[in-house]
């Protein structure tokens, strides 16, 4: 969805500026062209030379550069693009944008543009939570500025919380969403008239009112599949455990917390044509949940949690006599013997395909933007190369369309 799009990337002065190098690479991989403006402060974090080398264009930074002004002019610079992307959007840049200040080339272009603007905020958690930043954010949103992130996590300053700039892949996805309304971009609605149900994300299994058992799933792969299916014209329902993701355009998201709730929500949506079970469902929940917060009794004794098994959503639906979807696709999250374990799951769970992936910590798959998967079916195993999760989703949906064309399911 970014092919042929022109992105004016405004790099602000924050530690996250280094991620812009990766962002440019990602955008160009998706065949967008990138032109870069950097603020004076940004030069403390990343060099104009690296930005120029990656973008393949000169980097603009001086409002009063006569050559630039005669060649292109700052008004034209801001309007030549399809979208202006501010990354990292520091507290200072956000304040200037909200106030309509134009004290340098970056802020002048932001004020002069008639194109959509997106910001990827990045700052210390206290600055992000400060009333002034909240106010500026509300003003920018009201002005129609799109916002991606920030994410929660460890910060360069040693604190923890929201304030980390969104990852390059997330920013590229957000730009695709804004620039190409998926339905408008439909070239061939190969899944028109079909309903695809996807489970995504982790489940949270309560221990007491404030604690729960969870896992590291981000939901990105399931949401990416939802986005691709919607682009192909399908009706998309994502039954989602708790995530920080925006619903993909055109998809309906049904939020749930526990495995029990996820199973019930899935059953409520049947029948569907295709079921994709990408959720990292917790295998166990506590046998009982405390009504009140569990307290230390001062004796140093630690409580032990008795666990009980959760329902297997995929196996339940795949074996359902009445409402089994025409095509049932499971995932296999493995840390060893990936293919063999996936083949066992294909059989044991009764699904048609299994998308197997290695989720060992060193792969960065859980929570990351990329994945190396193997498509395991009764016909054999296809090894796919390392890809962005959105590309894995696109390829999987293409396979679904091919099956449909071949009349394997109707
Ligand atoms: N799954 C499910 N309900 C569960 C557990 C898993 O629907 N209670 C689905 C997942 O969404 C995935 C597939 O089953 O499509 C395999 O999940 P995975 O976590 O890889 O395996 P498990 O079934 O949990 O088995 P194990 O933990 O032994 O690997």
Short mmCIF file of C-alpha atoms and ligand atoms in Angstrom, two decimals:
data_model
loop_
_atom_site.label_atom_id
_atom_site.label_comp_id
_atom_site.label_asym_id
_atom_site.label_seq_id
_atom_site.Cartn_x
_atom_site.Cartn_y
_atom_site.Cartn_z
CA UNK A 1 0.00 0.00 0.00
CA UNK A 2 3.02 2.30 0.13
CA UNK A 3 4.27 1.65 -3.39
CA UNK A 4 4.73 4.94 -5.22
CA UNK A 5 3.89 7.04 -2.15
CA UNK A 6 6.06 10.04 -1.26
CA UNK A 7 6.81 10.42 2.41
CA UNK A 8 8.34 13.52 3.92
CA UNK A 9 10.05 12.27 7.06
CA UNK A 10 10.70 14.92 9.68
CA UNK A 11 13.32 13.66 12.11
CA UNK A 12 13.16 15.27 15.54
CA UNK A 13 15.88 15.47 18.17
CA UNK A 14 15.41 12.48 20.43
CA UNK A 15 17.32 9.31 21.17
CA UNK A 16 14.79 7.36 19.05
CA UNK A 17 16.04 9.24 15.96
CA UNK A 18 18.33 6.29 15.28
CA UNK A 19 15.24 4.18 14.50
CA UNK A 20 14.57 6.47 11.53
CA UNK A 21 17.39 4.78 9.66
CA UNK A 22 15.53 1.47 9.89
CA UNK A 23 12.25 3.26 9.15
CA UNK A 24 13.61 4.65 5.87
CA UNK A 25 14.81 1.18 4.91
CA UNK A 26 11.39 -0.29 5.68
CA UNK A 27 9.56 2.40 3.71
CA UNK A 28 11.80 2.00 0.71
CA UNK A 29 11.41 -1.78 0.84
CA UNK A 30 7.71 -1.10 0.44
CA UNK A 31 8.56 1.01 -2.61
CA UNK A 32 7.80 4.38 -1.07
CA UNK A 33 10.12 7.32 -1.70
CA UNK A 34 11.39 9.14 1.34
CA UNK A 35 12.63 12.70 1.59
CA UNK A 36 14.09 13.79 4.92
CA UNK A 37 14.00 17.02 6.89
CA UNK A 38 15.90 17.04 10.16
CA UNK A 39 15.80 19.50 13.02
CA UNK A 40 19.00 20.98 14.47
CA UNK A 41 18.47 18.88 17.60
CA UNK A 42 18.18 15.69 15.52
CA UNK A 43 21.78 16.16 14.36
CA UNK A 44 22.90 15.29 17.89
CA UNK A 45 21.48 11.80 17.44
CA UNK A 46 21.87 10.85 13.79
CA UNK A 47 23.97 12.22 10.95
CA UNK A 48 22.60 13.88 7.80
CA UNK A 49 24.93 11.63 5.81
CA UNK A 50 23.36 8.38 7.03
CA UNK A 51 19.85 9.72 6.43
CA UNK A 52 20.86 10.90 2.94
CA UNK A 53 22.51 7.57 2.07
CA UNK A 54 19.48 5.55 3.08
CA UNK A 55 16.86 7.84 1.56
CA UNK A 56 18.88 8.31 -1.63
CA UNK A 57 18.13 12.03 -1.54
CA UNK A 58 19.67 15.09 0.07
CA UNK A 59 18.59 15.92 3.59
CA UNK A 60 16.89 19.27 4.11
CA UNK A 61 17.60 21.19 7.28
CA UNK A 62 18.02 24.87 6.53
CA UNK A 63 15.10 27.19 6.13
CA UNK A 64 17.24 29.85 4.51
CA UNK A 65 19.25 27.74 2.08
CA UNK A 66 18.98 29.77 -1.06
CA UNK A 67 19.74 26.87 -3.36
CA UNK A 68 17.03 24.76 -1.82
CA UNK A 69 14.59 27.63 -1.89
CA UNK A 70 15.16 28.28 -5.59
CA UNK A 71 15.08 24.62 -6.46
CA UNK A 72 12.13 23.50 -4.41
CA UNK A 73 11.00 25.98 -1.74
CA UNK A 74 9.70 25.00 1.65
CA UNK A 75 6.04 25.29 0.69
CA UNK A 76 6.53 22.94 -2.22
CA UNK A 77 8.63 20.60 -0.08
CA UNK A 78 5.71 20.19 2.28
CA UNK A 79 3.16 19.71 -0.48
CA UNK A 80 5.14 17.46 -2.78
CA UNK A 81 4.66 14.61 -0.35
CA UNK A 82 1.64 12.36 0.14
CA UNK A 83 2.10 12.49 3.90
CA UNK A 84 4.37 14.14 6.49
CA UNK A 85 5.73 11.74 9.11
CA UNK A 86 7.28 13.17 12.27
CA UNK A 87 9.55 10.63 13.98
CA UNK A 88 10.51 10.93 16.70
CA UNK A 89 7.91 13.53 17.67
CA UNK A 90 9.57 14.99 20.76
CA UNK A 91 7.61 16.85 23.44
CA UNK A 92 9.13 20.05 22.07
CA UNK A 93 8.10 19.38 18.47
CA UNK A 94 4.59 18.40 19.56
CA UNK A 95 4.30 21.62 21.57
CA UNK A 96 5.46 23.70 18.59
CA UNK A 97 3.05 21.90 16.26
CA UNK A 98 0.14 22.34 18.66
CA UNK A 99 0.93 26.04 18.99
CA UNK A 100 1.39 26.51 15.23
CA UNK A 101 4.94 27.78 15.61
CA UNK A 102 7.24 27.86 12.62
CA UNK A 103 10.72 28.60 13.81
CA UNK A 104 12.67 26.25 11.54
CA UNK A 105 12.27 24.31 8.31
CA UNK A 106 10.57 21.32 10.00
CA UNK A 107 7.89 23.32 11.80
CA UNK A 108 7.39 25.63 8.82
CA UNK A 109 6.70 22.69 6.52
CA UNK A 110 4.32 21.23 9.10
CA UNK A 111 2.39 24.49 9.19
CA UNK A 112 2.48 25.03 5.43
CA UNK A 113 1.32 21.59 4.37
CA UNK A 114 -2.09 20.63 3.10
CA UNK A 115 -1.27 16.91 3.36
CA UNK A 116 -1.99 14.42 6.17
CA UNK A 117 0.46 14.48 9.06
CA UNK A 118 1.38 11.58 11.32
CA UNK A 119 3.48 11.73 14.47
CA UNK A 120 5.36 8.97 16.32
CA UNK A 121 5.81 10.45 19.80
CA UNK A 122 8.89 9.48 21.79
CA UNK A 123 9.89 10.93 25.12
CA UNK A 124 10.47 10.21 28.78
CA UNK A 125 7.40 8.71 30.44
CA UNK A 126 6.90 11.70 32.76
CA UNK A 127 7.07 14.14 29.87
CA UNK A 128 4.53 11.98 28.00
CA UNK A 129 2.20 11.97 31.00
CA UNK A 130 2.59 15.69 31.76
CA UNK A 131 -0.61 17.70 31.48
CA UNK A 132 0.98 19.99 28.88
CA UNK A 133 1.82 17.07 26.58
CA UNK A 134 -1.65 15.57 27.07
CA UNK A 135 -3.10 18.95 26.07
CA UNK A 136 -0.86 19.23 23.02
CA UNK A 137 -1.72 15.69 21.98
CA UNK A 138 -5.44 16.41 22.26
CA UNK A 139 -4.99 19.59 20.17
CA UNK A 140 -3.03 17.73 17.50
CA UNK A 141 -5.63 14.95 17.37
CA UNK A 142 -8.38 17.54 17.05
CA UNK A 143 -6.40 19.11 14.19
CA UNK A 144 -6.56 15.75 12.40
CA UNK A 145 -2.97 14.67 13.08
CA UNK A 146 -2.57 10.86 13.07
CA UNK A 147 -0.70 9.34 15.99
CA UNK A 148 1.20 6.05 16.10
CA UNK A 149 2.50 4.81 19.45
CA UNK A 150 4.18 5.41 21.77
CA UNK A 151 4.83 1.92 23.08
CA UNK A 152 5.40 0.89 26.63
CA UNK A 153 8.79 -0.45 27.67
CA UNK A 154 12.24 0.26 29.06
CA UNK A 155 13.41 3.73 28.18
CA UNK A 156 16.88 5.03 27.38
CA UNK A 157 16.68 7.13 30.57
CA UNK A 158 16.28 3.98 32.70
CA UNK A 159 12.58 4.42 33.44
CA UNK A 160 9.74 2.16 32.33
CA UNK A 161 6.42 3.11 30.79
CA UNK A 162 4.78 4.56 27.69
CA UNK A 163 7.09 6.82 25.71
CA UNK A 164 9.13 4.52 23.46
CA UNK A 165 8.74 5.40 19.81
CA UNK A 166 6.68 2.90 17.80
CA UNK A 167 8.82 0.38 15.91
CA UNK A 168 9.64 1.11 12.24
CA UNK A 169 7.36 -1.72 11.05
CA UNK A 170 4.46 -0.33 13.10
CA UNK A 171 5.03 3.15 11.67
CA UNK A 172 5.15 1.76 8.12
CA UNK A 173 1.90 -0.15 8.77
CA UNK A 174 0.22 2.95 10.18
CA UNK A 175 1.31 4.98 7.14
CA UNK A 176 -0.10 2.28 4.83
CA UNK A 177 -3.39 2.43 6.66
CA UNK A 178 -3.71 6.18 6.36
CA UNK A 179 -2.52 6.36 2.77
CA UNK A 180 -4.48 3.50 1.34
CA UNK A 181 -7.97 2.95 2.58
CA UNK A 182 -7.92 -0.83 2.15
CA UNK A 183 -11.29 -1.05 0.57
CA UNK A 184 -10.59 1.79 -1.84
CA UNK A 185 -7.35 0.05 -2.84
CA UNK A 186 -9.06 -3.21 -3.67
CA UNK A 187 -7.85 -4.35 -7.03
CA UNK A 188 -9.32 -7.79 -6.89
CA UNK A 189 -11.68 -8.51 -4.02
CA UNK A 190 -10.89 -12.23 -4.13
CA UNK A 191 -12.45 -12.84 -0.73
CA UNK A 192 -15.60 -10.82 -1.31
CA UNK A 193 -18.60 -12.51 0.28
CA UNK A 194 -16.40 -14.62 2.60
CA UNK A 195 -16.15 -14.24 6.36
CA UNK A 196 -12.82 -14.80 8.05
CA UNK A 197 -12.57 -15.16 11.79
CA UNK A 198 -9.19 -14.71 13.44
CA UNK A 199 -8.15 -15.22 17.05
CA UNK A 200 -5.26 -12.96 18.04
CA UNK A 201 -3.12 -11.85 20.94
CA UNK A 202 -2.59 -13.39 24.35
CA UNK A 203 -5.21 -14.30 26.91
CA UNK A 204 -5.12 -13.01 30.47
CA UNK A 205 -6.13 -15.52 33.12
CA UNK A 206 -6.92 -13.86 36.44
CA UNK A 207 -5.31 -14.96 39.70
CA UNK A 208 -7.04 -12.32 41.82
CA UNK A 209 -8.61 -8.92 40.97
CA UNK A 210 -5.19 -7.36 40.22
CA UNK A 211 -2.98 -10.21 38.98
CA UNK A 212 -3.11 -12.47 35.97
CA UNK A 213 -1.21 -15.09 33.96
CA UNK A 214 -0.26 -13.90 30.47
CA UNK A 215 2.33 -14.36 27.74
CA UNK A 216 4.42 -12.19 25.43
CA UNK A 217 2.15 -12.31 22.37
CA UNK A 218 1.57 -8.86 20.83
CA UNK A 219 -1.26 -9.87 18.48
CA UNK A 220 0.62 -8.38 15.50
CA UNK A 221 0.51 -11.49 13.32
CA UNK A 222 -3.24 -12.02 13.82
CA UNK A 223 -4.03 -8.35 13.22
CA UNK A 224 -1.84 -8.35 10.09
CA UNK A 225 -3.84 -11.32 8.76
CA UNK A 226 -7.04 -9.40 9.51
CA UNK A 227 -5.74 -6.36 7.61
CA UNK A 228 -4.82 -8.44 4.56
CA UNK A 229 -8.12 -10.32 4.53
CA UNK A 230 -10.04 -7.02 4.72
CA UNK A 231 -8.02 -5.67 1.79
CA UNK A 232 -9.16 -8.70 -0.20
CA UNK A 233 -12.77 -7.86 0.50
CA UNK A 234 -13.52 -10.40 3.25
CA UNK A 235 -15.70 -9.64 6.24
CA UNK A 236 -13.14 -9.87 9.03
CA UNK A 237 -13.81 -10.62 12.69
CA UNK A 238 -10.86 -10.59 15.07
CA UNK A 239 -11.53 -12.11 18.48
CA UNK A 240 -8.68 -10.52 20.34
CA UNK A 241 -7.05 -10.92 23.71
CA UNK A 242 -5.62 -7.75 25.30
CA UNK A 243 -3.25 -5.94 22.87
CA UNK A 244 -2.09 -2.41 22.24
CA UNK A 245 -2.93 -2.56 18.53
CA UNK A 246 -5.34 -0.45 16.51
CA UNK A 247 -8.08 -2.47 14.81
CA UNK A 248 -7.12 -2.91 11.15
CA UNK A 249 -9.32 -0.81 8.85
CA UNK A 250 -12.39 -2.72 7.78
CA UNK A 251 -12.09 -5.35 10.53
CA UNK A 252 -14.38 -5.86 13.49
CA UNK A 253 -12.52 -6.52 16.75
CA UNK A 254 -14.24 -8.39 19.58
CA UNK A 255 -12.15 -7.87 22.73
CA UNK A 256 -11.89 -10.71 25.26
CA UNK A 257 -9.61 -11.45 28.20
CA UNK A 258 -9.64 -15.15 29.01
CA UNK A 259 -9.54 -18.37 27.00
CA UNK A 260 -13.10 -19.19 28.08
CA UNK A 261 -14.32 -15.82 26.82
CA UNK A 262 -12.38 -16.28 23.58
CA UNK A 263 -13.97 -19.67 22.94
CA UNK A 264 -17.46 -18.32 23.63
CA UNK A 265 -16.91 -15.27 21.38
CA UNK A 266 -15.66 -17.51 18.57
CA UNK A 267 -18.66 -19.84 18.89
CA UNK A 268 -20.99 -16.83 18.83
CA UNK A 269 -19.58 -15.77 15.43
CA UNK A 270 -19.93 -19.15 13.68
CA UNK A 271 -20.52 -20.09 10.93
CA UNK A 272 -17.61 -18.51 9.07
CA UNK A 273 -15.77 -19.53 5.90
CA UNK A 274 -12.22 -19.48 7.26
CA UNK A 275 -10.94 -19.70 10.83
CA UNK A 276 -7.40 -18.55 11.55
CA UNK A 277 -6.31 -19.35 15.09
CA UNK A 278 -3.33 -17.09 15.70
CA UNK A 279 -3.95 -16.36 19.39
CA UNK A 280 -1.42 -17.43 22.00
CA UNK A 281 -4.08 -18.88 24.25
CA UNK A 282 -2.93 -19.58 27.78
CA UNK A 283 -2.90 -23.36 28.23
CA UNK A 284 -3.81 -23.07 31.89
CA UNK A 285 -5.79 -20.87 34.22
CA UNK A 286 -5.92 -20.91 38.01
CA UNK A 287 -8.36 -23.48 39.37
CA UNK A 288 -10.07 -20.72 41.33
CA UNK A 289 -9.70 -16.94 41.43
CA UNK A 290 -9.47 -15.03 44.70
CA UNK A 291 -12.27 -12.46 45.12
CA UNK A 292 -9.96 -10.06 46.91
CA UNK A 293 -6.32 -9.20 46.35
CA UNK A 294 -4.17 -11.96 47.82
CA UNK A 295 -2.11 -10.58 50.74
CA UNK A 296 1.17 -11.59 52.32
CA UNK A 297 0.47 -12.88 55.81
CA UNK A 298 3.89 -11.92 57.15
CA UNK A 299 5.03 -15.51 57.69
CA UNK A 300 7.14 -15.56 54.52
CA UNK A 301 5.03 -18.43 53.17
CA UNK A 302 4.36 -18.12 49.44
CA UNK A 303 1.05 -19.20 47.97
CA UNK A 304 1.04 -21.96 45.38
CA UNK A 305 -1.25 -21.66 42.41
CA UNK A 306 -3.30 -24.64 41.41
CA UNK A 307 -3.80 -24.62 37.66
CA UNK A 308 -6.41 -26.22 35.49
CA UNK A 309 -6.40 -26.69 31.71
CA UNK A 310 -8.12 -24.19 29.44
CA UNK A 311 -10.31 -25.33 26.57
CA UNK A 312 -8.46 -25.78 23.28
CA UNK A 313 -10.29 -23.31 21.03
CA UNK A 314 -8.73 -24.49 17.77
CA UNK A 315 -9.34 -28.19 18.48
CA UNK A 316 -12.90 -27.51 19.62
CA UNK A 317 -13.82 -25.60 16.48
CA UNK A 318 -11.93 -27.89 14.10
CA UNK A 319 -13.79 -30.91 15.46
CA UNK A 320 -17.18 -29.22 15.52
CA UNK A 321 -19.65 -31.24 13.45
CA UNK A 322 -22.11 -28.44 12.90
CA UNK A 323 -20.18 -25.26 12.28
CA UNK A 324 -16.66 -26.23 11.23
CA UNK A 325 -15.25 -23.49 8.95
CA UNK A 326 -14.41 -24.65 5.41
CA UNK A 327 -10.74 -23.96 6.08
CA UNK A 328 -9.22 -24.13 9.56
CA UNK A 329 -5.73 -22.70 9.99
CA UNK A 330 -3.84 -23.13 13.23
CA UNK A 331 -0.51 -21.77 14.38
CA UNK A 332 2.23 -23.65 16.16
CA UNK A 333 4.46 -21.69 18.50
CA UNK A 334 7.52 -23.85 19.11
CA UNK A 335 10.94 -23.49 20.64
CA UNK A 336 12.35 -26.82 19.34
CA UNK A 337 11.61 -29.44 16.65
CA UNK A 338 9.41 -26.87 14.94
CA UNK A 339 8.28 -28.92 11.93
CA UNK A 340 7.74 -32.24 13.75
CA UNK A 341 5.76 -30.56 16.52
CA UNK A 342 3.68 -28.65 13.96
CA UNK A 343 2.92 -31.85 12.07
CA UNK A 344 1.73 -33.44 15.32
CA UNK A 345 -0.48 -30.41 16.01
CA UNK A 346 -1.97 -30.57 12.50
CA UNK A 347 -3.17 -34.07 13.23
CA UNK A 348 -4.01 -33.75 16.91
CA UNK A 349 -6.05 -30.58 16.50
CA UNK A 350 -7.72 -31.59 13.26
CA UNK A 351 -6.92 -28.43 11.33
CA UNK A 352 -6.21 -28.13 7.61
CA UNK A 353 -3.03 -26.07 7.77
CA UNK A 354 -0.59 -25.14 10.49
CA UNK A 355 1.60 -22.07 10.30
CA UNK A 356 4.62 -23.06 12.35
CA UNK A 357 7.02 -20.60 13.85
CA UNK A 358 9.99 -20.65 16.16
CA UNK A 359 9.25 -18.45 19.14
CA UNK A 360 12.57 -18.95 20.98
CA UNK A 361 13.60 -15.67 22.65
CA UNK A 362 16.55 -15.14 20.25
CA UNK A 363 14.21 -15.08 17.22
CA UNK A 364 12.40 -11.98 18.54
CA UNK A 365 9.15 -13.29 17.02
CA UNK A 366 7.00 -12.74 20.12
CA UNK A 367 6.32 -9.00 20.07
CA UNK A 368 8.57 -8.35 17.04
CA UNK A 369 7.71 -7.34 13.48
CA UNK A 370 9.19 -10.25 11.56
CA UNK A 371 8.66 -13.96 11.40
CA UNK A 372 10.08 -17.03 9.66
CA UNK A 373 7.26 -19.52 9.17
CA UNK A 374 6.67 -22.94 7.66
CA UNK A 375 3.31 -23.79 6.17
CA UNK A 376 2.53 -27.36 7.18
CA UNK A 377 -0.32 -29.15 5.40
CA UNK A 378 -1.14 -32.78 4.66
CA UNK A 379 0.65 -32.25 1.32
CA UNK A 380 3.98 -31.33 2.91
CA UNK A 381 5.93 -28.41 4.29
CA UNK A 382 6.65 -25.05 2.65
CA UNK A 383 9.50 -23.03 4.18
CA UNK A 384 8.95 -19.31 3.82
CA UNK A 385 11.84 -16.85 4.21
CA UNK A 386 12.14 -14.30 7.03
CA UNK A 387 9.43 -11.73 6.33
CA UNK A 388 7.60 -8.84 7.88
CA UNK A 389 4.49 -10.13 9.66
CA UNK A 390 2.36 -8.19 7.18
CA UNK A 391 4.06 -10.03 4.31
CA UNK A 392 3.49 -13.38 6.02
CA UNK A 393 -0.17 -12.38 6.31
CA UNK A 394 -0.37 -11.35 2.63
CA UNK A 395 1.19 -14.61 1.48
CA UNK A 396 -1.09 -16.68 3.71
CA UNK A 397 -4.18 -14.89 2.39
CA UNK A 398 -2.98 -15.40 -1.16
CA UNK A 399 -2.82 -19.13 -0.44
CA UNK A 400 -6.33 -18.99 0.99
CA UNK A 401 -7.57 -17.32 -2.22
CA UNK A 402 -5.84 -19.98 -4.34
CA UNK A 403 -7.58 -22.73 -2.38
CA UNK A 404 -10.86 -20.96 -2.92
CA UNK A 405 -10.22 -20.66 -6.66
CA UNK A 406 -9.39 -24.34 -6.85
CA UNK A 407 -12.69 -25.11 -5.20
CA UNK A 408 -11.04 -26.97 -2.31
CA UNK A 409 -13.59 -25.32 -0.04
CA UNK A 410 -16.60 -23.25 -0.95
N1 LIG B 1 -4.79 -22.93 20.73
C1 LIG B 1 -6.11 -22.74 21.05
N2 LIG B 1 -6.52 -22.90 22.35
C2 LIG B 1 -5.66 -23.29 23.29
C3 LIG B 1 -4.29 -23.49 22.96
C4 LIG B 1 -3.90 -23.29 21.67
O1 LIG B 1 -6.91 -22.37 20.19
N3 LIG B 1 -6.09 -23.45 24.52
C5 LIG B 1 -4.40 -22.79 19.33
C6 LIG B 1 -3.46 -21.64 19.03
O2 LIG B 1 -4.20 -20.47 18.70
C7 LIG B 1 -2.68 -22.18 17.85
C8 LIG B 1 -2.60 -23.66 18.12
O3 LIG B 1 -3.68 -23.96 18.99
O4 LIG B 1 -3.37 -22.01 16.65
C9 LIG B 1 -1.33 -24.16 18.72
O5 LIG B 1 -1.01 -23.37 19.84
P1 LIG B 1 0.40 -23.57 20.57
O6 LIG B 1 0.50 -22.57 21.66
O7 LIG B 1 1.48 -23.63 19.55
O8 LIG B 1 0.29 -25.02 21.14
P2 LIG B 1 -0.53 -25.67 22.29
O9 LIG B 1 -1.78 -26.24 21.72
O10 LIG B 1 -0.70 -24.71 23.41
O11 LIG B 1 0.42 -26.87 22.69
P3 LIG B 1 1.85 -26.82 23.43
O12 LIG B 1 1.77 -25.74 24.45
O13 LIG B 1 1.94 -28.18 24.00
O14 LIG B 1 2.88 -26.57 22.38
#
